[in-house]
PDB file of C-alpha atoms in Angstrom:
ATOM      1  CA  UNK O   1       0.000   0.000   0.000  1.00 68.00           C
ATOM      2  CA  UNK O   2       1.029   3.624  -0.424  1.00 69.00           C
ATOM      3  CA  UNK O   3       3.214   4.770   2.423  1.00 79.00           C
ATOM      4  CA  UNK O   4       4.597   8.172   3.355  1.00 84.00           C
ATOM      5  CA  UNK O   5       7.204   8.795   6.041  1.00 81.00           C
ATOM      6  CA  UNK O   6       8.601  11.927   7.558  1.00 84.00           C
ATOM      7  CA  UNK O   7      11.989  11.083   8.939  1.00 74.00           C
ATOM      8  CA  UNK O   8      12.078  13.153  12.087  1.00 75.00           C
ATOM      9  CA  UNK O   9       9.336  13.550  14.627  1.00 83.00           C
ATOM     10  CA  UNK O  10      11.083  16.627  16.029  1.00 91.00           C
ATOM     11  CA  UNK O  11      13.685  19.062  14.786  1.00 93.00           C
ATOM     12  CA  UNK O  12      15.266  21.744  16.947  1.00 95.00           C
ATOM     13  CA  UNK O  13      17.288  24.530  15.352  1.00 96.00           C
ATOM     14  CA  UNK O  14      18.548  27.997  16.183  1.00 97.00           C
ATOM     15  CA  UNK O  15      17.044  31.153  14.766  1.00 97.00           C
ATOM     16  CA  UNK O  16      18.613  32.180  11.473  1.00 97.00           C
ATOM     17  CA  UNK O  17      19.591  28.651  10.445  1.00 97.00           C
ATOM     18  CA  UNK O  18      18.028  26.672   7.614  1.00 97.00           C
ATOM     19  CA  UNK O  19      15.596  23.948   8.623  1.00 96.00           C
ATOM     20  CA  UNK O  20      15.419  20.914   6.336  1.00 96.00           C
ATOM     21  CA  UNK O  21      12.565  18.435   6.681  1.00 96.00           C
ATOM     22  CA  UNK O  22      12.398  15.144   4.793  1.00 95.00           C
ATOM     23  CA  UNK O  23       9.459  13.235   3.361  1.00 94.00           C
ATOM     24  CA  UNK O  24       9.852   9.794   1.766  1.00 93.00           C
ATOM     25  CA  UNK O  25       7.242   7.686   0.039  1.00 91.00           C
ATOM     26  CA  UNK O  26       7.039   4.100  -1.184  1.00 87.00           C
ATOM     27  CA  UNK O  27       4.916   1.932  -3.429  1.00 82.00           C
ATOM     28  CA  UNK O  28       3.611   4.843  -5.410  1.00 82.00           C
ATOM     29  CA  UNK O  29       4.540   7.616  -7.845  1.00 86.00           C
ATOM     30  CA  UNK O  30       2.372  10.605  -6.973  1.00 90.00           C
ATOM     31  CA  UNK O  31       1.660  13.290  -9.553  1.00 90.00           C
ATOM     32  CA  UNK O  32       2.329  15.930  -6.898  1.00 93.00           C
ATOM     33  CA  UNK O  33       3.226  16.480  -3.258  1.00 94.00           C
ATOM     34  CA  UNK O  34       1.886  19.076  -0.880  1.00 96.00           C
ATOM     35  CA  UNK O  35       3.287  20.568   2.320  1.00 97.00           C
ATOM     36  CA  UNK O  36       1.086  21.891   5.114  1.00 97.00           C
ATOM     37  CA  UNK O  37       1.762  23.676   8.384  1.00 97.00           C
ATOM     38  CA  UNK O  38      -0.219  22.784  11.510  1.00 96.00           C
ATOM     39  CA  UNK O  39      -0.201  24.817  14.706  1.00 96.00           C
ATOM     40  CA  UNK O  40      -1.473  23.310  17.993  1.00 92.00           C
ATOM     41  CA  UNK O  41      -5.258  23.196  18.151  1.00 90.00           C
ATOM     42  CA  UNK O  42      -5.682  24.240  14.533  1.00 93.00           C
ATOM     43  CA  UNK O  43      -6.244  22.583  11.185  1.00 95.00           C
ATOM     44  CA  UNK O  44      -3.412  22.277   8.664  1.00 96.00           C
ATOM     45  CA  UNK O  45      -2.702  25.238   6.384  1.00 97.00           C
ATOM     46  CA  UNK O  46      -1.500  24.709   2.818  1.00 96.00           C
ATOM     47  CA  UNK O  47       1.998  25.966   2.048  1.00 97.00           C
ATOM     48  CA  UNK O  48       3.293  24.602  -1.239  1.00 96.00           C
ATOM     49  CA  UNK O  49       2.539  22.091  -3.975  1.00 95.00           C
ATOM     50  CA  UNK O  50       5.203  20.584  -6.226  1.00 95.00           C
ATOM     51  CA  UNK O  51       4.441  18.464  -9.277  1.00 93.00           C
ATOM     52  CA  UNK O  52       6.367  15.403 -10.417  1.00 91.00           C
ATOM     53  CA  UNK O  53       7.890  17.284 -13.365  1.00 92.00           C
ATOM     54  CA  UNK O  54       9.154  20.105 -11.140  1.00 93.00           C
ATOM     55  CA  UNK O  55      12.489  19.782  -9.387  1.00 88.00           C
ATOM     56  CA  UNK O  56      12.079  22.754  -7.085  1.00 95.00           C
ATOM     57  CA  UNK O  57       9.465  25.276  -5.947  1.00 95.00           C
ATOM     58  CA  UNK O  58      10.011  28.425  -3.899  1.00 96.00           C
ATOM     59  CA  UNK O  59       7.780  30.744  -1.917  1.00 95.00           C
ATOM     60  CA  UNK O  60       9.431  33.495   0.114  1.00 96.00           C
ATOM     61  CA  UNK O  61      11.713  31.698   2.630  1.00 97.00           C
ATOM     62  CA  UNK O  62      10.322  28.264   1.738  1.00 98.00           C
ATOM     63  CA  UNK O  63      11.762  25.852  -0.802  1.00 98.00           C
ATOM     64  CA  UNK O  64      10.531  22.391  -1.726  1.00 98.00           C
ATOM     65  CA  UNK O  65      12.288  19.813  -3.871  1.00 97.00           C
ATOM     66  CA  UNK O  66      10.867  16.635  -5.371  1.00 95.00           C
ATOM     67  CA  UNK O  67      13.138  13.760  -6.406  1.00 92.00           C
ATOM     68  CA  UNK O  68      11.076  11.065  -8.103  1.00 90.00           C
ATOM     69  CA  UNK O  69      14.100   8.762  -8.354  1.00 91.00           C
ATOM     70  CA  UNK O  70      14.804   8.855  -4.634  1.00 92.00           C
ATOM     71  CA  UNK O  71      11.044   9.066  -3.901  1.00 92.00           C
ATOM     72  CA  UNK O  72      11.747  11.973  -1.620  1.00 93.00           C
ATOM     73  CA  UNK O  73      10.738  15.572  -1.024  1.00 94.00           C
ATOM     74  CA  UNK O  74      12.780  18.041   0.995  1.00 96.00           C
ATOM     75  CA  UNK O  75      11.239  21.110   2.626  1.00 97.00           C
ATOM     76  CA  UNK O  76      13.566  23.966   3.537  1.00 98.00           C
ATOM     77  CA  UNK O  77      12.922  27.066   5.622  1.00 98.00           C
ATOM     78  CA  UNK O  78      15.760  29.556   5.291  1.00 97.00           C
ATOM     79  CA  UNK O  79      16.570  32.223   7.893  1.00 98.00           C
ATOM     80  CA  UNK O  80      14.258  30.435  10.323  1.00 97.00           C
ATOM     81  CA  UNK O  81      12.385  32.394  12.978  1.00 97.00           C
ATOM     82  CA  UNK O  82      10.699  31.342  16.243  1.00 97.00           C
ATOM     83  CA  UNK O  83       7.362  32.013  14.489  1.00 98.00           C
ATOM     84  CA  UNK O  84       8.181  29.131  12.129  1.00 98.00           C
ATOM     85  CA  UNK O  85       7.817  26.714  15.056  1.00 98.00           C
ATOM     86  CA  UNK O  86       4.994  24.336  14.141  1.00 97.00           C
ATOM     87  CA  UNK O  87       4.337  20.845  12.813  1.00 95.00           C
ATOM     88  CA  UNK O  88       4.919  20.429   9.095  1.00 97.00           C
ATOM     89  CA  UNK O  89       3.049  17.729   7.172  1.00 96.00           C
ATOM     90  CA  UNK O  90       3.725  16.327   3.742  1.00 95.00           C
ATOM     91  CA  UNK O  91       0.948  14.720   1.737  1.00 95.00           C
ATOM     92  CA  UNK O  92       0.225  13.186  -1.628  1.00 92.00           C
ATOM     93  CA  UNK O  93      -2.972  12.116  -3.346  1.00 90.00           C
ATOM     94  CA  UNK O  94      -4.215   8.544  -3.073  1.00 87.00           C
ATOM     95  CA  UNK O  95      -4.393   6.538  -6.272  1.00 84.00           C
ATOM     96  CA  UNK O  96      -8.080   7.261  -6.705  1.00 83.00           C
ATOM     97  CA  UNK O  97      -7.333  10.967  -6.407  1.00 82.00           C
ATOM     98  CA  UNK O  98     -10.073  11.294  -3.822  1.00 83.00           C
ATOM     99  CA  UNK O  99      -8.034  12.229  -0.768  1.00 87.00           C
ATOM    100  CA  UNK O 100      -4.598  13.095   0.557  1.00 91.00           C
ATOM    101  CA  UNK O 101      -2.363  10.646   2.387  1.00 91.00           C
ATOM    102  CA  UNK O 102      -0.524  12.507   5.123  1.00 93.00           C
ATOM    103  CA  UNK O 103       2.729  11.817   6.898  1.00 91.00           C
ATOM    104  CA  UNK O 104       2.788  12.020  10.699  1.00 91.00           C
ATOM    105  CA  UNK O 105       4.545  15.351  10.550  1.00 93.00           C
ATOM    106  CA  UNK O 106       7.762  16.855  11.835  1.00 94.00           C
ATOM    107  CA  UNK O 107       7.545  19.278  14.745  1.00 95.00           C
ATOM    108  CA  UNK O 108       9.989  22.125  14.224  1.00 97.00           C
ATOM    109  CA  UNK O 109      11.143  24.235  17.145  1.00 97.00           C
ATOM    110  CA  UNK O 110      13.170  27.365  16.387  1.00 98.00           C
ATOM    111  CA  UNK O 111      14.894  28.887  19.399  1.00 96.00           C
ATOM    112  CA  UNK O 112      16.029  32.499  19.603  1.00 92.00           C
TER     113      UNK O 112
ATOM    114  CA  UNK G   1     -13.819  35.530   3.233  1.00 57.00           C
ATOM    115  CA  UNK G   2     -15.015  32.973   5.745  1.00 83.00           C
ATOM    116  CA  UNK G   3     -13.027  29.798   6.075  1.00 94.00           C
ATOM    117  CA  UNK G   4     -14.182  26.282   6.884  1.00 97.00           C
ATOM    118  CA  UNK G   5     -16.032  26.150  10.170  1.00 97.00           C
ATOM    119  CA  UNK G   6     -16.726  23.151  12.369  1.00 98.00           C
ATOM    120  CA  UNK G   7     -18.927  22.626  15.383  1.00 97.00           C
ATOM    121  CA  UNK G   8     -18.726  21.848  18.172  1.00 97.00           C
ATOM    122  CA  UNK G   9     -15.083  22.658  18.821  1.00 97.00           C
ATOM    123  CA  UNK G  10     -15.029  20.164  21.677  1.00 97.00           C
ATOM    124  CA  UNK G  11     -17.303  17.258  22.486  1.00 98.00           C
ATOM    125  CA  UNK G  12     -17.137  14.962  25.488  1.00 98.00           C
ATOM    126  CA  UNK G  13     -19.447  11.977  25.362  1.00 98.00           C
ATOM    127  CA  UNK G  14     -19.982   8.739  27.187  1.00 97.00           C
ATOM    128  CA  UNK G  15     -19.116   5.447  25.579  1.00 97.00           C
ATOM    129  CA  UNK G  16     -22.090   4.075  23.681  1.00 98.00           C
ATOM    130  CA  UNK G  17     -23.686   7.431  22.878  1.00 98.00           C
ATOM    131  CA  UNK G  18     -24.102   8.782  19.345  1.00 98.00           C
ATOM    132  CA  UNK G  19     -22.434  12.042  18.273  1.00 98.00           C
ATOM    133  CA  UNK G  20     -22.909  14.334  15.314  1.00 98.00           C
ATOM    134  CA  UNK G  21     -20.190  16.652  14.051  1.00 98.00           C
ATOM    135  CA  UNK G  22     -20.852  19.502  11.641  1.00 98.00           C
ATOM    136  CA  UNK G  23     -18.789  21.100   8.893  1.00 98.00           C
ATOM    137  CA  UNK G  24     -19.541  24.272   6.931  1.00 96.00           C
ATOM    138  CA  UNK G  25     -17.221  24.413   3.912  1.00 96.00           C
ATOM    139  CA  UNK G  26     -16.097  27.506   2.048  1.00 95.00           C
ATOM    140  CA  UNK G  27     -18.895  28.734  -0.211  1.00 92.00           C
ATOM    141  CA  UNK G  28     -18.475  27.473  -3.753  1.00 90.00           C
ATOM    142  CA  UNK G  29     -16.157  24.612  -2.821  1.00 92.00           C
ATOM    143  CA  UNK G  30     -17.578  21.463  -4.352  1.00 91.00           C
ATOM    144  CA  UNK G  31     -15.188  18.981  -2.735  1.00 93.00           C
ATOM    145  CA  UNK G  32     -15.392  18.161   0.980  1.00 95.00           C
ATOM    146  CA  UNK G  33     -13.298  15.784   3.071  1.00 96.00           C
ATOM    147  CA  UNK G  34     -13.397  14.385   6.580  1.00 97.00           C
ATOM    148  CA  UNK G  35     -10.170  13.282   8.281  1.00 97.00           C
ATOM    149  CA  UNK G  36      -9.406  11.916  11.733  1.00 97.00           C
ATOM    150  CA  UNK G  37      -6.243  12.805  13.652  1.00 96.00           C
ATOM    151  CA  UNK G  38      -5.377  10.742  16.691  1.00 93.00           C
ATOM    152  CA  UNK G  39      -2.894  12.131  19.189  1.00 87.00           C
ATOM    153  CA  UNK G  40       0.604  12.101  17.721  1.00 81.00           C
ATOM    154  CA  UNK G  41      -0.585  10.601  14.449  1.00 85.00           C
ATOM    155  CA  UNK G  42      -1.019  11.820  10.915  1.00 87.00           C
ATOM    156  CA  UNK G  43      -4.342  12.653   9.357  1.00 94.00           C
ATOM    157  CA  UNK G  44      -6.409   9.623   8.406  1.00 94.00           C
ATOM    158  CA  UNK G  45      -8.858   9.970   5.495  1.00 94.00           C
ATOM    159  CA  UNK G  46     -12.462   9.080   6.284  1.00 97.00           C
ATOM    160  CA  UNK G  47     -14.779  10.207   3.467  1.00 96.00           C
ATOM    161  CA  UNK G  48     -14.856  12.443   0.372  1.00 94.00           C
ATOM    162  CA  UNK G  49     -17.756  14.260  -1.271  1.00 94.00           C
ATOM    163  CA  UNK G  50     -17.541  15.819  -4.732  1.00 91.00           C
ATOM    164  CA  UNK G  51     -20.593  17.631  -6.035  1.00 86.00           C
ATOM    165  CA  UNK G  52     -23.461  15.257  -6.725  1.00 85.00           C
ATOM    166  CA  UNK G  53     -21.213  12.209  -7.253  1.00 88.00           C
ATOM    167  CA  UNK G  54     -21.404   9.196  -4.958  1.00 90.00           C
ATOM    168  CA  UNK G  55     -19.094   9.804  -1.969  1.00 92.00           C
ATOM    169  CA  UNK G  56     -15.884   7.844  -1.484  1.00 93.00           C
ATOM    170  CA  UNK G  57     -16.497   6.135   1.860  1.00 94.00           C
ATOM    171  CA  UNK G  58     -13.450   3.867   1.665  1.00 93.00           C
ATOM    172  CA  UNK G  59     -11.791   5.435   4.719  1.00 94.00           C
ATOM    173  CA  UNK G  60     -14.639   4.968   7.174  1.00 96.00           C
ATOM    174  CA  UNK G  61     -13.285   2.606   9.873  1.00 95.00           C
ATOM    175  CA  UNK G  62     -16.552   0.832  10.669  1.00 95.00           C
ATOM    176  CA  UNK G  63     -20.275   0.907   9.973  1.00 96.00           C
ATOM    177  CA  UNK G  64     -20.706   3.014  13.103  1.00 98.00           C
ATOM    178  CA  UNK G  65     -19.405   5.939  11.068  1.00 98.00           C
ATOM    179  CA  UNK G  66     -21.504   7.704   8.453  1.00 97.00           C
ATOM    180  CA  UNK G  67     -21.572  11.108   6.810  1.00 97.00           C
ATOM    181  CA  UNK G  68     -23.958  13.152   4.751  1.00 96.00           C
ATOM    182  CA  UNK G  69     -23.682  16.283   2.728  1.00 95.00           C
ATOM    183  CA  UNK G  70     -26.518  18.534   1.609  1.00 85.00           C
ATOM    184  CA  UNK G  71     -25.788  19.538  -1.965  1.00 82.00           C
ATOM    185  CA  UNK G  72     -22.548  21.496  -1.936  1.00 82.00           C
ATOM    186  CA  UNK G  73     -22.898  22.890   1.559  1.00 89.00           C
ATOM    187  CA  UNK G  74     -23.022  21.567   5.093  1.00 95.00           C
ATOM    188  CA  UNK G  75     -21.799  18.085   5.986  1.00 97.00           C
ATOM    189  CA  UNK G  76     -22.396  16.062   9.130  1.00 98.00           C
ATOM    190  CA  UNK G  77     -20.315  13.158  10.378  1.00 98.00           C
ATOM    191  CA  UNK G  78     -22.183  10.799  12.680  1.00 98.00           C
ATOM    192  CA  UNK G  79     -20.551   8.266  14.970  1.00 98.00           C
ATOM    193  CA  UNK G  80     -22.945   5.770  16.536  1.00 98.00           C
ATOM    194  CA  UNK G  81     -22.305   3.846  19.746  1.00 98.00           C
ATOM    195  CA  UNK G  82     -19.033   5.699  20.362  1.00 98.00           C
ATOM    196  CA  UNK G  83     -16.024   3.794  21.666  1.00 97.00           C
ATOM    197  CA  UNK G  84     -12.969   5.100  23.481  1.00 96.00           C
ATOM    198  CA  UNK G  85     -10.818   4.519  20.398  1.00 96.00           C
ATOM    199  CA  UNK G  86     -12.980   7.067  18.565  1.00 97.00           C
ATOM    200  CA  UNK G  87     -11.374   9.815  20.674  1.00 97.00           C
ATOM    201  CA  UNK G  88      -9.530  12.065  18.235  1.00 98.00           C
ATOM    202  CA  UNK G  89      -9.700  15.389  16.445  1.00 98.00           C
ATOM    203  CA  UNK G  90     -12.034  15.250  13.456  1.00 98.00           C
ATOM    204  CA  UNK G  91     -11.018  17.639  10.705  1.00 98.00           C
ATOM    205  CA  UNK G  92     -13.063  18.790   7.757  1.00 98.00           C
ATOM    206  CA  UNK G  93     -11.532  20.278   4.610  1.00 97.00           C
ATOM    207  CA  UNK G  94     -12.949  21.709   1.415  1.00 95.00           C
ATOM    208  CA  UNK G  95     -11.485  22.296  -2.026  1.00 93.00           C
ATOM    209  CA  UNK G  96     -12.611  24.207  -5.097  1.00 90.00           C
ATOM    210  CA  UNK G  97     -13.049  20.974  -7.003  1.00 75.00           C
ATOM    211  CA  UNK G  98     -11.847  22.405 -10.289  1.00 73.00           C
ATOM    212  CA  UNK G  99      -9.212  20.693 -12.369  1.00 70.00           C
ATOM    213  CA  UNK G 100      -5.715  21.600 -11.208  1.00 71.00           C
ATOM    214  CA  UNK G 101      -7.025  23.020  -7.933  1.00 76.00           C
ATOM    215  CA  UNK G 102      -5.548  20.753  -5.291  1.00 87.00           C
ATOM    216  CA  UNK G 103      -5.180  22.922  -2.201  1.00 92.00           C
ATOM    217  CA  UNK G 104      -7.348  21.797   0.702  1.00 94.00           C
ATOM    218  CA  UNK G 105      -8.656  24.304   3.240  1.00 95.00           C
ATOM    219  CA  UNK G 106      -9.090  22.862   6.705  1.00 97.00           C
ATOM    220  CA  UNK G 107     -11.396  23.793   9.527  1.00 97.00           C
ATOM    221  CA  UNK G 108     -10.172  23.999  13.142  1.00 96.00           C
ATOM    222  CA  UNK G 109     -11.446  20.525  13.944  1.00 97.00           C
ATOM    223  CA  UNK G 110     -13.724  18.994  16.570  1.00 98.00           C
ATOM    224  CA  UNK G 111     -11.945  17.370  19.494  1.00 97.00           C
ATOM    225  CA  UNK G 112     -13.971  14.316  20.504  1.00 98.00           C
ATOM    226  CA  UNK G 113     -13.351  12.664  23.848  1.00 98.00           C
ATOM    227  CA  UNK G 114     -15.167   9.430  24.653  1.00 98.00           C
ATOM    228  CA  UNK G 115     -15.166   8.591  28.368  1.00 97.00           C
TER     229      UNK G 115
END
């Protein structure tokens, strides 16, 4: 069955550094991947979508890469700030295209 | 504009009781999803509605779970004879439903606690 894994449950970094989060998937070749941010007590908020024919996507301090050979997506936050502290989820569509399959998320803590 | 809203925000119920959770999607969004998020876990797909098409119920964990949607508006998720393992946050999301529109907009969730 389709499986998605986010390597770290928690990542702690210092303000100003670049945070890199990893998402791996198996048994599937999704047409796209999405990244969401979730704050405690709230629903996820969409950040970025990257398609299988795109190597890289950027939005302000965020960058996402998609390597279909490695079956991996990397999510980078440059010049990280304490306000970036949250749980970040990667997701891809199920084969029927009717829903997203989510990873468990990586909780990022940025200390000042 | 208004986002996805869900009610109640919190629900505590006794084992064996039925509960009904409500979702108001963004106006004009034809696609609606229900997910469940257990503590420390990822989101688990439950059910998907798209316009007037038959819903995809493949994620519902048992026949105690059901959901309805009125046209392209409000949806209710009903859990009958609740069990302790049903305790979780239930999230609703909506999407425009147009081709190449994949972003899902989530509500704040309903935290269900079964005692």
